Amino acid sequence: MSKLWSESDKLDPAVEAYTVGNDYLTDMKLLPYDLKASAAHAGMLAKIGILSGGEYENIKRALDEIKKLHESGKFVIKPEQEDCHTAIEQYITEKYGESGKKIHTGRSRNDQVLTMLRLYMRDVLNDLGEKLETLSTAFTQAAKKAEGVPMPGYTHMQKAMPSSVSDWLGAYADACNDLTPLVKATYKLVDQSPLGSAAGFGVKGLELDREMTAREMGFARAQQNPIYAGISRGYFESAVLDLGGLIMTLSGRFASDMLLFTTQEFDYFSLPPKYTTGSSIMPNKRNYDIFEVMRGNAKVVEACNLQIKSVTAGLGSGFQRDLQLTKEPFLKGAEVTLTTLDILCQAVPKLQIHEGKLKTAMTADLYATEKAYELVKQGLPFREAYKQVKSELFEEER
């Protein structure tokens, strides 16, 4: 099968496998976004007279056929095709001849991949925003349900001061709410169409209507500087995963809390059995594996982002094939973040609060600081009050 860049050159199989990597598989997830971009591009080419009305109809028909084949699992990108861009163009050309040979006019695979990734990013950010709102509501409702239930506060993994279940859950609700402006800011950053930037230097000799294609795809604007469009490859992905990293850090901290507070020694909270797993050898075990995986996935998303930053940090402004290596970790990081939020949105409303255990845990030592403040109100300097309460506590322990 011929390449878009050559009809005769034959690559060494090892070279082809090494340079293509998993890109042809990754692009199966991104193909719908390239179809959307191709439809907008074809409409613009028809408007400026590059495509006839019949050619445009052929391309629209072909793109619709590919979409249906993809949805039914019958459209396959072959390794020798390298990516979805080649697979789509070759399908159109094989079935509709000249129409397929014209679809690449005024674009490069560089701006094609930029555009489909940008469309994917917008969907990811929309999903993140919706899921964060759902999760915030879940935490808020759980906190209201727990009003009046005390809970020890912890520092250094030791009992510290009196707190409450509603404050604990409310803290995570507030954190979700504070992430919302960051979702909107990141969306604004990526909401610009790179289509028409071609290989990173724009298209000379054709009057492409880039505002039209941006509008057709629902972008707020076209990315004007073609070199910056190229620089944004990997850069924008990292911005999205910076947000994903914050979400996963928050999720990891909640996971750590749950793993501690659901142990038999604490037994403050539990989830229904369908959210826990069993042991292959110990009949007595119910394990909160979802939170162990969640805690680990917080590091996985950070590693995906680090991989992107590491690949892009030393590159110049023009396209380098290294950038291909940012696609897989980006998709993985985004998908892990989204599925983590899905799990939390399901689990938090099912949280079972063991009020008796929590009340029993409210031992006298938790109120030591309050006792010191009572002495302060009576005129004793805080440091003296601190020493007096501490002495009394340890005297009681002896």
mmCIF file of C-alpha atoms in Angstrom:
data_model
loop_
_atom_site.group_PDB
_atom_site.id
_atom_site.type_symbol
_atom_site.label_atom_id
_atom_site.label_comp_id
_atom_site.label_asym_id
_atom_site.label_seq_id
_atom_site.Cartn_x
_atom_site.Cartn_y
_atom_site.Cartn_z
ATOM 1 C CA MET A 1 0.000 0.000 0.000
ATOM 2 C CA SER A 2 1.453 3.381 -1.011
ATOM 3 C CA LYS A 3 2.166 6.175 1.445
ATOM 4 C CA LEU A 4 0.747 9.664 1.076
ATOM 5 C CA TRP A 5 4.308 10.877 0.778
ATOM 6 C CA SER A 6 5.462 8.266 -1.769
ATOM 7 C CA GLU A 7 3.991 5.811 -4.263
ATOM 8 C CA SER A 8 7.182 3.848 -4.844
ATOM 9 C CA ASP A 9 9.488 4.011 -1.815
ATOM 10 C CA LYS A 10 9.469 0.857 0.287
ATOM 11 C CA LEU A 11 10.395 1.201 3.934
ATOM 12 C CA ASP A 12 12.351 -1.458 5.739
ATOM 13 C CA PRO A 13 9.706 -3.309 7.835
ATOM 14 C CA ALA A 14 11.624 -2.682 11.062
ATOM 15 C CA VAL A 15 11.903 1.033 10.282
ATOM 16 C CA GLU A 16 8.196 1.200 9.465
ATOM 17 C CA ALA A 17 7.195 -0.587 12.672
ATOM 18 C CA TYR A 18 9.482 1.603 14.763
ATOM 19 C CA THR A 19 8.350 4.929 13.311
ATOM 20 C CA VAL A 20 4.639 4.094 13.205
ATOM 21 C CA GLY A 21 4.555 2.598 16.697
ATOM 22 C CA ASN A 22 1.019 2.389 18.076
ATOM 23 C CA ASP A 23 -0.145 5.458 16.183
ATOM 24 C CA TYR A 24 -2.427 3.502 13.858
ATOM 25 C CA LEU A 25 -4.152 1.966 16.906
ATOM 26 C CA THR A 26 -4.373 5.235 18.833
ATOM 27 C CA ASP A 27 -5.953 6.900 15.808
ATOM 28 C CA MET A 28 -8.882 4.481 15.937
ATOM 29 C CA LYS A 29 -10.058 6.481 18.958
ATOM 30 C CA LEU A 30 -9.451 9.817 17.244
ATOM 31 C CA LEU A 31 -10.833 8.963 13.799
ATOM 32 C CA PRO A 32 -14.286 10.552 14.360
ATOM 33 C CA TYR A 33 -12.581 13.884 15.036
ATOM 34 C CA ASP A 34 -10.585 13.702 11.805
ATOM 35 C CA LEU A 35 -13.829 12.932 9.948
ATOM 36 C CA LYS A 36 -15.400 16.070 11.415
ATOM 37 C CA ALA A 37 -12.390 18.187 10.434
ATOM 38 C CA SER A 38 -12.315 16.660 6.940
ATOM 39 C CA ALA A 39 -15.985 17.488 6.412
ATOM 40 C CA ALA A 40 -15.381 21.122 7.377
ATOM 41 C CA HIS A 41 -12.294 21.306 5.145
ATOM 42 C CA ALA A 42 -14.141 19.794 2.168
ATOM 43 C CA GLY A 43 -16.974 22.294 2.566
ATOM 44 C CA MET A 44 -14.463 25.138 2.517
ATOM 45 C CA LEU A 45 -12.704 23.727 -0.580
ATOM 46 C CA ALA A 46 -16.071 23.597 -2.354
ATOM 47 C CA LYS A 47 -16.749 27.202 -1.389
ATOM 48 C CA ILE A 48 -13.455 28.464 -2.861
ATOM 49 C CA GLY A 49 -13.876 26.405 -6.043
ATOM 50 C CA ILE A 50 -11.332 23.611 -5.505
ATOM 51 C CA LEU A 51 -14.071 20.971 -5.335
ATOM 52 C CA SER A 52 -17.054 20.781 -7.645
ATOM 53 C CA GLY A 53 -20.505 20.231 -6.200
ATOM 54 C CA GLY A 54 -20.386 16.558 -7.200
ATOM 55 C CA GLU A 55 -16.936 16.033 -5.712
ATOM 56 C CA TYR A 56 -18.020 17.608 -2.457
ATOM 57 C CA GLU A 57 -21.069 15.311 -2.313
ATOM 58 C CA ASN A 58 -18.818 12.291 -2.944
ATOM 59 C CA ILE A 59 -16.554 13.271 -0.079
ATOM 60 C CA LYS A 60 -19.467 13.865 2.295
ATOM 61 C CA ARG A 61 -20.887 10.476 1.350
ATOM 62 C CA ALA A 62 -17.532 8.781 1.859
ATOM 63 C CA LEU A 63 -16.973 10.394 5.266
ATOM 64 C CA ASP A 64 -20.419 9.252 6.366
ATOM 65 C CA GLU A 65 -19.655 5.729 5.159
ATOM 66 C CA ILE A 66 -16.393 5.666 7.119
ATOM 67 C CA LYS A 67 -18.171 6.903 10.227
ATOM 68 C CA LYS A 68 -20.731 4.086 10.020
ATOM 69 C CA LEU A 69 -18.035 1.500 9.347
ATOM 70 C CA HIS A 70 -16.045 2.771 12.324
ATOM 71 C CA GLU A 71 -19.075 2.669 14.620
ATOM 72 C CA SER A 72 -19.707 -0.957 13.631
ATOM 73 C CA GLY A 73 -16.040 -1.893 14.101
ATOM 74 C CA LYS A 74 -15.478 -2.542 10.400
ATOM 75 C CA PHE A 75 -13.101 0.305 9.547
ATOM 76 C CA VAL A 76 -9.512 -0.705 10.220
ATOM 77 C CA ILE A 77 -6.376 1.418 10.008
ATOM 78 C CA LYS A 78 -3.496 -0.720 8.769
ATOM 79 C CA PRO A 79 0.044 -0.248 10.141
ATOM 80 C CA GLU A 80 1.331 0.571 6.662
ATOM 81 C CA GLN A 81 -1.202 3.414 6.450
ATOM 82 C CA GLU A 82 0.484 4.966 9.506
ATOM 83 C CA ASP A 83 -2.532 6.987 10.691
ATOM 84 C CA CYS A 84 -6.232 7.711 10.254
ATOM 85 C CA HIS A 85 -5.536 10.598 7.857
ATOM 86 C CA THR A 86 -4.035 8.237 5.287
ATOM 87 C CA ALA A 87 -6.720 5.590 5.823
ATOM 88 C CA ILE A 88 -9.505 8.130 5.239
ATOM 89 C CA GLU A 89 -7.942 9.648 2.140
ATOM 90 C CA GLN A 90 -7.216 6.257 0.610
ATOM 91 C CA TYR A 91 -10.772 5.067 1.225
ATOM 92 C CA ILE A 92 -12.206 8.129 -0.532
ATOM 93 C CA THR A 93 -9.776 7.809 -3.443
ATOM 94 C CA GLU A 94 -10.366 4.079 -3.925
ATOM 95 C CA LYS A 95 -14.135 4.542 -3.946
ATOM 96 C CA TYR A 96 -14.617 7.994 -5.465
ATOM 97 C CA GLY A 97 -11.472 8.580 -7.498
ATOM 98 C CA GLU A 98 -10.582 12.216 -8.200
ATOM 99 C CA SER A 99 -12.613 13.484 -5.235
ATOM 100 C CA GLY A 100 -10.284 11.678 -2.869
ATOM 101 C CA LYS A 101 -7.198 13.015 -4.606
ATOM 102 C CA LYS A 102 -8.346 16.602 -3.909
ATOM 103 C CA ILE A 103 -9.279 16.352 -0.224
ATOM 104 C CA HIS A 104 -5.712 17.019 0.982
ATOM 105 C CA THR A 105 -5.506 20.349 -0.863
ATOM 106 C CA GLY A 106 -4.480 23.128 1.509
ATOM 107 C CA ARG A 107 -3.612 20.982 4.496
ATOM 108 C CA SER A 108 -0.882 18.740 5.907
ATOM 109 C CA ARG A 109 -1.023 15.755 8.195
ATOM 110 C CA ASN A 110 0.490 18.173 10.727
ATOM 111 C CA ASP A 111 -2.568 20.407 10.935
ATOM 112 C CA GLN A 112 -4.856 17.404 10.550
ATOM 113 C CA VAL A 113 -3.517 15.785 13.728
ATOM 114 C CA LEU A 114 -3.505 19.148 15.512
ATOM 115 C CA THR A 115 -7.143 19.700 14.601
ATOM 116 C CA MET A 116 -8.460 16.284 15.574
ATOM 117 C CA LEU A 117 -6.593 16.442 18.883
ATOM 118 C CA ARG A 118 -7.956 19.918 19.526
ATOM 119 C CA LEU A 119 -11.507 18.675 18.888
ATOM 120 C CA TYR A 120 -10.868 15.744 21.233
ATOM 121 C CA MET A 121 -9.493 18.099 23.905
ATOM 122 C CA ARG A 122 -12.666 20.169 23.829
ATOM 123 C CA ASP A 123 -14.796 17.074 24.370
ATOM 124 C CA VAL A 124 -12.532 15.953 27.217
ATOM 125 C CA LEU A 125 -12.746 19.367 28.899
ATOM 126 C CA ASN A 126 -16.532 19.477 28.513
ATOM 127 C CA ASP A 127 -16.743 16.012 30.085
ATOM 128 C CA LEU A 128 -14.388 16.991 32.905
ATOM 129 C CA GLY A 129 -16.477 20.073 33.662
ATOM 130 C CA GLU A 130 -19.727 18.093 33.768
ATOM 131 C CA LYS A 131 -18.269 15.303 35.889
ATOM 132 C CA LEU A 132 -16.699 17.752 38.351
ATOM 133 C CA GLU A 133 -20.080 19.439 38.766
ATOM 134 C CA THR A 134 -21.738 16.063 39.368
ATOM 135 C CA LEU A 135 -19.042 15.090 41.869
ATOM 136 C CA SER A 136 -19.274 18.399 43.704
ATOM 137 C CA THR A 137 -23.019 17.893 44.056
ATOM 138 C CA ALA A 138 -22.449 14.347 45.342
ATOM 139 C CA PHE A 139 -19.976 15.539 47.986
ATOM 140 C CA THR A 140 -22.278 18.429 48.981
ATOM 141 C CA GLN A 141 -25.314 16.173 49.366
ATOM 142 C CA ALA A 142 -23.318 13.597 51.331
ATOM 143 C CA ALA A 143 -22.037 16.390 53.601
ATOM 144 C CA LYS A 144 -25.591 17.629 54.256
ATOM 145 C CA LYS A 145 -26.698 14.101 55.072
ATOM 146 C CA ALA A 146 -23.868 13.870 57.614
ATOM 147 C CA GLU A 147 -24.574 17.171 59.396
ATOM 148 C CA GLY A 148 -24.016 16.845 63.131
ATOM 149 C CA VAL A 149 -21.887 13.712 62.871
ATOM 150 C CA PRO A 150 -18.525 14.299 64.593
ATOM 151 C CA MET A 151 -15.232 13.029 63.240
ATOM 152 C CA PRO A 152 -11.663 13.214 64.525
ATOM 153 C CA GLY A 153 -9.392 15.482 62.523
ATOM 154 C CA TYR A 154 -5.948 14.080 61.732
ATOM 155 C CA THR A 155 -2.482 15.510 61.223
ATOM 156 C CA HIS A 156 0.647 13.380 60.745
ATOM 157 C CA MET A 157 -1.775 10.395 60.642
ATOM 158 C CA GLN A 158 -2.552 10.985 64.328
ATOM 159 C CA LYS A 159 -5.690 12.290 66.019
ATOM 160 C CA ALA A 160 -5.498 16.064 66.235
ATOM 161 C CA MET A 161 -8.692 18.083 66.859
ATOM 162 C CA PRO A 162 -12.472 17.652 66.659
ATOM 163 C CA SER A 163 -13.946 17.904 63.188
ATOM 164 C CA SER A 164 -17.017 16.582 61.406
ATOM 165 C CA VAL A 165 -17.945 14.323 58.516
ATOM 166 C CA SER A 166 -19.685 17.237 56.817
ATOM 167 C CA ASP A 167 -16.504 19.338 56.961
ATOM 168 C CA TRP A 168 -14.458 16.451 55.557
ATOM 169 C CA LEU A 169 -16.810 15.832 52.647
ATOM 170 C CA GLY A 170 -17.437 19.538 52.140
ATOM 171 C CA ALA A 171 -13.725 20.122 51.678
ATOM 172 C CA TYR A 172 -13.748 17.898 48.581
ATOM 173 C CA ALA A 173 -16.870 19.646 47.262
ATOM 174 C CA ASP A 174 -15.107 23.010 47.595
ATOM 175 C CA ALA A 175 -12.045 21.643 45.824
ATOM 176 C CA CYS A 176 -14.191 20.467 42.903
ATOM 177 C CA ASN A 177 -15.797 23.894 42.678
ATOM 178 C CA ASP A 178 -12.417 25.615 42.623
ATOM 179 C CA LEU A 179 -11.360 23.505 39.631
ATOM 180 C CA THR A 180 -14.254 24.778 37.507
ATOM 181 C CA PRO A 181 -12.583 28.090 36.532
ATOM 182 C CA LEU A 182 -9.481 26.134 35.508
ATOM 183 C CA VAL A 183 -11.577 23.926 33.221
ATOM 184 C CA LYS A 184 -13.027 27.029 31.567
ATOM 185 C CA ALA A 185 -9.620 28.695 31.226
ATOM 186 C CA THR A 186 -8.089 25.573 29.672
ATOM 187 C CA TYR A 187 -11.040 25.254 27.297
ATOM 188 C CA LYS A 188 -10.552 28.864 26.195
ATOM 189 C CA LEU A 189 -6.882 28.129 25.505
ATOM 190 C CA VAL A 190 -7.546 25.125 23.254
ATOM 191 C CA ASP A 191 -10.681 26.524 21.592
ATOM 192 C CA GLN A 192 -8.878 27.721 18.463
ATOM 193 C CA SER A 193 -8.674 25.925 15.124
ATOM 194 C CA PRO A 194 -5.220 25.115 13.734
ATOM 195 C CA LEU A 195 -6.644 23.850 10.420
ATOM 196 C CA GLY A 196 -5.001 25.687 7.536
ATOM 197 C CA SER A 197 -1.668 26.105 9.306
ATOM 198 C CA ALA A 198 -0.598 23.093 7.172
ATOM 199 C CA ALA A 199 3.021 22.061 7.835
ATOM 200 C CA GLY A 200 3.475 25.002 10.182
ATOM 201 C CA PHE A 201 3.929 27.801 7.650
ATOM 202 C CA GLY A 202 0.412 28.374 6.352
ATOM 203 C CA VAL A 203 -0.733 27.885 2.744
ATOM 204 C CA LYS A 204 0.540 30.241 0.074
ATOM 205 C CA GLY A 205 -1.279 30.562 -3.248
ATOM 206 C CA LEU A 206 -4.718 29.509 -2.027
ATOM 207 C CA GLU A 207 -7.287 31.729 -0.374
ATOM 208 C CA LEU A 208 -8.341 29.305 2.323
ATOM 209 C CA ASP A 209 -11.277 30.434 4.446
ATOM 210 C CA ARG A 210 -9.926 29.403 7.829
ATOM 211 C CA GLU A 211 -12.617 31.269 9.717
ATOM 212 C CA MET A 212 -15.221 29.185 7.887
ATOM 213 C CA THR A 213 -13.645 25.868 8.877
ATOM 214 C CA ALA A 214 -13.188 27.087 12.450
ATOM 215 C CA ARG A 215 -16.856 28.059 12.570
ATOM 216 C CA GLU A 216 -17.992 24.753 11.029
ATOM 217 C CA MET A 217 -16.154 22.820 13.738
ATOM 218 C CA GLY A 218 -17.499 25.051 16.506
ATOM 219 C CA PHE A 219 -14.205 26.729 17.419
ATOM 220 C CA ALA A 220 -14.269 30.222 18.886
ATOM 221 C CA ARG A 221 -11.553 31.363 16.475
ATOM 222 C CA ALA A 222 -8.816 30.274 14.099
ATOM 223 C CA GLN A 223 -5.269 30.026 15.433
ATOM 224 C CA GLN A 224 -3.635 32.763 13.386
ATOM 225 C CA ASN A 225 0.114 32.192 13.607
ATOM 226 C CA PRO A 226 0.916 28.914 11.786
ATOM 227 C CA ILE A 227 4.227 28.438 13.617
ATOM 228 C CA TYR A 228 2.464 28.806 16.961
ATOM 229 C CA ALA A 229 -0.032 26.171 15.806
ATOM 230 C CA GLY A 230 2.900 23.785 15.523
ATOM 231 C CA ILE A 231 4.375 24.858 18.851
ATOM 232 C CA SER A 232 1.052 24.136 20.534
ATOM 233 C CA ARG A 233 1.366 20.411 19.718
ATOM 234 C CA GLY A 234 2.162 18.764 23.025
ATOM 235 C CA TYR A 235 1.980 22.151 24.754
ATOM 236 C CA PHE A 236 -1.829 22.197 24.769
ATOM 237 C CA GLU A 237 -1.985 18.495 25.649
ATOM 238 C CA SER A 238 0.168 19.194 28.679
ATOM 239 C CA ALA A 239 -2.115 22.064 29.707
ATOM 240 C CA VAL A 240 -5.087 19.690 29.700
ATOM 241 C CA LEU A 241 -3.169 17.113 31.733
ATOM 242 C CA ASP A 242 -2.022 19.820 34.154
ATOM 243 C CA LEU A 243 -5.712 20.142 34.962
ATOM 244 C CA GLY A 244 -6.096 16.364 34.926
ATOM 245 C CA GLY A 245 -3.194 16.127 37.367
ATOM 246 C CA LEU A 246 -4.934 18.451 39.829
ATOM 247 C CA ILE A 247 -8.128 16.412 39.572
ATOM 248 C CA MET A 248 -6.192 13.192 40.100
ATOM 249 C CA THR A 249 -4.234 14.632 43.036
ATOM 250 C CA LEU A 250 -7.543 15.490 44.680
ATOM 251 C CA SER A 251 -8.926 12.036 43.839
ATOM 252 C CA GLY A 252 -5.790 10.378 45.197
ATOM 253 C CA ARG A 253 -6.102 12.197 48.504
ATOM 254 C CA PHE A 254 -9.739 11.159 48.871
ATOM 255 C CA ALA A 255 -8.695 7.610 47.987
ATOM 256 C CA SER A 256 -6.057 7.648 50.735
ATOM 257 C CA ASP A 257 -8.635 8.886 53.255
ATOM 258 C CA MET A 258 -11.041 6.132 52.272
ATOM 259 C CA LEU A 259 -8.397 3.421 52.470
ATOM 260 C CA LEU A 260 -7.562 4.499 56.028
ATOM 261 C CA PHE A 261 -11.074 5.164 57.290
ATOM 262 C CA THR A 262 -12.543 1.892 55.952
ATOM 263 C CA THR A 263 -10.021 -0.355 57.740
ATOM 264 C CA GLN A 264 -11.463 -2.532 60.482
ATOM 265 C CA GLU A 265 -9.452 -0.548 63.022
ATOM 266 C CA PHE A 266 -11.253 2.665 62.041
ATOM 267 C CA ASP A 267 -14.486 1.471 60.390
ATOM 268 C CA TYR A 268 -15.797 5.031 60.030
ATOM 269 C CA PHE A 269 -17.210 4.447 56.554
ATOM 270 C CA SER A 270 -18.029 1.685 54.105
ATOM 271 C CA LEU A 271 -19.399 1.123 50.620
ATOM 272 C CA PRO A 272 -21.851 -1.550 49.448
ATOM 273 C CA PRO A 273 -20.194 -4.901 48.608
ATOM 274 C CA LYS A 274 -20.468 -4.315 44.827
ATOM 275 C CA TYR A 275 -17.830 -1.580 45.168
ATOM 276 C CA THR A 276 -15.326 -3.885 46.896
ATOM 277 C CA THR A 277 -13.459 -7.001 45.831
ATOM 278 C CA GLY A 278 -12.676 -10.277 47.596
ATOM 279 C CA SER A 279 -9.599 -12.367 48.215
ATOM 280 C CA SER A 280 -8.778 -15.602 46.373
ATOM 281 C CA ILE A 281 -7.539 -17.191 49.593
ATOM 282 C CA MET A 282 -9.064 -15.296 52.565
ATOM 283 C CA PRO A 283 -12.875 -15.578 52.790
ATOM 284 C CA ASN A 284 -13.000 -12.783 55.370
ATOM 285 C CA LYS A 285 -11.602 -10.083 53.072
ATOM 286 C CA ARG A 286 -13.411 -7.207 51.367
ATOM 287 C CA ASN A 287 -10.942 -4.908 49.653
ATOM 288 C CA TYR A 288 -11.362 -1.301 48.575
ATOM 289 C CA ASP A 289 -9.331 -1.853 45.420
ATOM 290 C CA ILE A 290 -10.935 1.040 43.551
ATOM 291 C CA PHE A 291 -9.194 3.461 45.891
ATOM 292 C CA GLU A 292 -5.855 1.679 45.661
ATOM 293 C CA VAL A 293 -6.016 1.884 41.864
ATOM 294 C CA MET A 294 -7.205 5.488 42.102
ATOM 295 C CA ARG A 295 -4.278 6.416 44.341
ATOM 296 C CA GLY A 296 -1.914 4.795 41.844
ATOM 297 C CA ASN A 297 -3.618 6.401 38.861
ATOM 298 C CA ALA A 298 -2.945 9.842 40.302
ATOM 299 C CA LYS A 299 0.727 9.053 39.678
ATOM 300 C CA VAL A 300 0.003 7.503 36.273
ATOM 301 C CA VAL A 301 -1.616 10.711 34.978
ATOM 302 C CA GLU A 302 1.287 12.744 36.331
ATOM 303 C CA ALA A 303 3.680 10.373 34.549
ATOM 304 C CA CYS A 304 1.747 10.776 31.276
ATOM 305 C CA ASN A 305 2.065 14.543 31.583
ATOM 306 C CA LEU A 306 5.747 14.287 32.439
ATOM 307 C CA GLN A 307 6.272 12.151 29.333
ATOM 308 C CA ILE A 308 4.677 14.843 27.169
ATOM 309 C CA LYS A 309 6.689 17.628 28.793
ATOM 310 C CA SER A 310 9.901 15.634 28.498
ATOM 311 C CA VAL A 311 9.391 14.898 24.794
ATOM 312 C CA THR A 312 8.504 18.488 23.876
ATOM 313 C CA ALA A 313 10.841 20.469 26.134
ATOM 314 C CA GLY A 314 13.921 20.287 23.903
ATOM 315 C CA LEU A 315 12.215 20.655 20.527
ATOM 316 C CA GLY A 316 12.403 23.684 18.271
ATOM 317 C CA SER A 317 9.456 25.478 16.704
ATOM 318 C CA GLY A 318 9.063 23.294 13.599
ATOM 319 C CA PHE A 319 7.484 19.844 13.450
ATOM 320 C CA GLN A 320 9.599 16.945 14.700
ATOM 321 C CA ARG A 321 8.457 13.313 14.622
ATOM 322 C CA ASP A 322 9.115 13.117 18.378
ATOM 323 C CA LEU A 323 5.731 14.832 18.799
ATOM 324 C CA GLN A 324 4.000 11.641 17.683
ATOM 325 C CA LEU A 325 5.052 10.193 21.042
ATOM 326 C CA THR A 326 2.853 12.678 22.922
ATOM 327 C CA LYS A 327 -0.410 11.327 21.514
ATOM 328 C CA GLU A 328 -0.614 8.018 23.370
ATOM 329 C CA PRO A 329 0.194 9.350 26.877
ATOM 330 C CA PHE A 330 -2.211 12.234 26.342
ATOM 331 C CA LEU A 331 -5.114 9.950 25.488
ATOM 332 C CA LYS A 332 -4.231 7.644 28.373
ATOM 333 C CA GLY A 333 -3.996 10.501 30.887
ATOM 334 C CA ALA A 334 -7.279 12.011 29.734
ATOM 335 C CA GLU A 335 -9.128 8.691 29.782
ATOM 336 C CA VAL A 336 -7.828 7.730 33.242
ATOM 337 C CA THR A 337 -8.937 11.096 34.641
ATOM 338 C CA LEU A 338 -12.409 10.783 33.130
ATOM 339 C CA THR A 339 -12.936 7.201 34.329
ATOM 340 C CA THR A 340 -11.713 8.144 37.824
ATOM 341 C CA LEU A 341 -14.347 10.871 38.032
ATOM 342 C CA ASP A 342 -16.952 8.357 36.847
ATOM 343 C CA ILE A 343 -16.043 6.020 39.705
ATOM 344 C CA LEU A 344 -16.167 8.816 42.284
ATOM 345 C CA CYS A 345 -19.518 10.060 40.981
ATOM 346 C CA GLN A 346 -20.885 6.554 41.589
ATOM 347 C CA ALA A 347 -19.176 5.818 44.905
ATOM 348 C CA VAL A 348 -19.615 9.049 46.894
ATOM 349 C CA PRO A 349 -23.458 8.931 46.946
ATOM 350 C CA LYS A 350 -23.225 5.329 48.205
ATOM 351 C CA LEU A 351 -20.950 6.214 51.138
ATOM 352 C CA GLN A 352 -22.226 4.628 54.347
ATOM 353 C CA ILE A 353 -21.421 6.546 57.533
ATOM 354 C CA HIS A 354 -20.901 4.580 60.752
ATOM 355 C CA GLU A 355 -22.017 7.204 63.242
ATOM 356 C CA GLY A 356 -21.474 5.035 66.322
ATOM 357 C CA LYS A 357 -17.830 4.341 65.444
ATOM 358 C CA LEU A 358 -17.199 8.012 64.759
ATOM 359 C CA LYS A 359 -18.680 9.132 68.067
ATOM 360 C CA THR A 360 -16.663 6.540 69.961
ATOM 361 C CA ALA A 361 -13.513 7.874 68.296
ATOM 362 C CA MET A 362 -14.131 11.369 69.744
ATOM 363 C CA THR A 363 -11.824 10.795 72.726
ATOM 364 C CA ALA A 364 -10.974 13.439 75.330
ATOM 365 C CA ASP A 365 -7.502 14.203 73.973
ATOM 366 C CA LEU A 366 -9.077 15.751 70.841
ATOM 367 C CA TYR A 367 -10.313 18.649 72.977
ATOM 368 C CA ALA A 368 -6.931 19.547 74.468
ATOM 369 C CA THR A 369 -6.469 22.698 72.413
ATOM 370 C CA GLU A 370 -9.965 23.860 73.317
ATOM 371 C CA LYS A 371 -9.084 23.424 77.004
ATOM 372 C CA ALA A 372 -5.990 25.548 76.469
ATOM 373 C CA TYR A 373 -8.101 28.283 74.903
ATOM 374 C CA GLU A 374 -10.461 28.207 77.881
ATOM 375 C CA LEU A 375 -7.463 28.954 80.110
ATOM 376 C CA VAL A 376 -6.404 31.723 77.715
ATOM 377 C CA LYS A 377 -9.845 33.311 78.137
ATOM 378 C CA GLN A 378 -9.193 33.309 81.891
ATOM 379 C CA GLY A 379 -6.009 35.355 81.320
ATOM 380 C CA LEU A 380 -3.306 32.704 81.143
ATOM 381 C CA PRO A 381 -0.722 33.180 78.327
ATOM 382 C CA PHE A 382 -1.233 30.584 75.603
ATOM 383 C CA ARG A 383 2.153 28.919 76.083
ATOM 384 C CA GLU A 384 1.471 28.479 79.814
ATOM 385 C CA ALA A 385 -2.004 27.141 79.078
ATOM 386 C CA TYR A 386 -0.514 24.748 76.533
ATOM 387 C CA LYS A 387 1.972 23.397 79.083
ATOM 388 C CA GLN A 388 -0.675 23.009 81.772
ATOM 389 C CA VAL A 389 -3.078 21.054 79.557
ATOM 390 C CA LYS A 390 -0.271 18.910 78.209
ATOM 391 C CA SER A 391 0.930 18.124 81.744
ATOM 392 C CA GLU A 392 -2.586 17.157 82.818
ATOM 393 C CA LEU A 393 -3.042 14.920 79.776
ATOM 394 C CA PHE A 394 0.163 13.025 80.286
ATOM 395 C CA GLU A 395 -0.483 12.787 84.031
ATOM 396 C CA GLU A 396 -3.810 11.120 83.233
ATOM 397 C CA GLU A 397 -2.059 8.711 80.851
ATOM 398 C CA ARG A 398 0.444 7.732 83.544
#
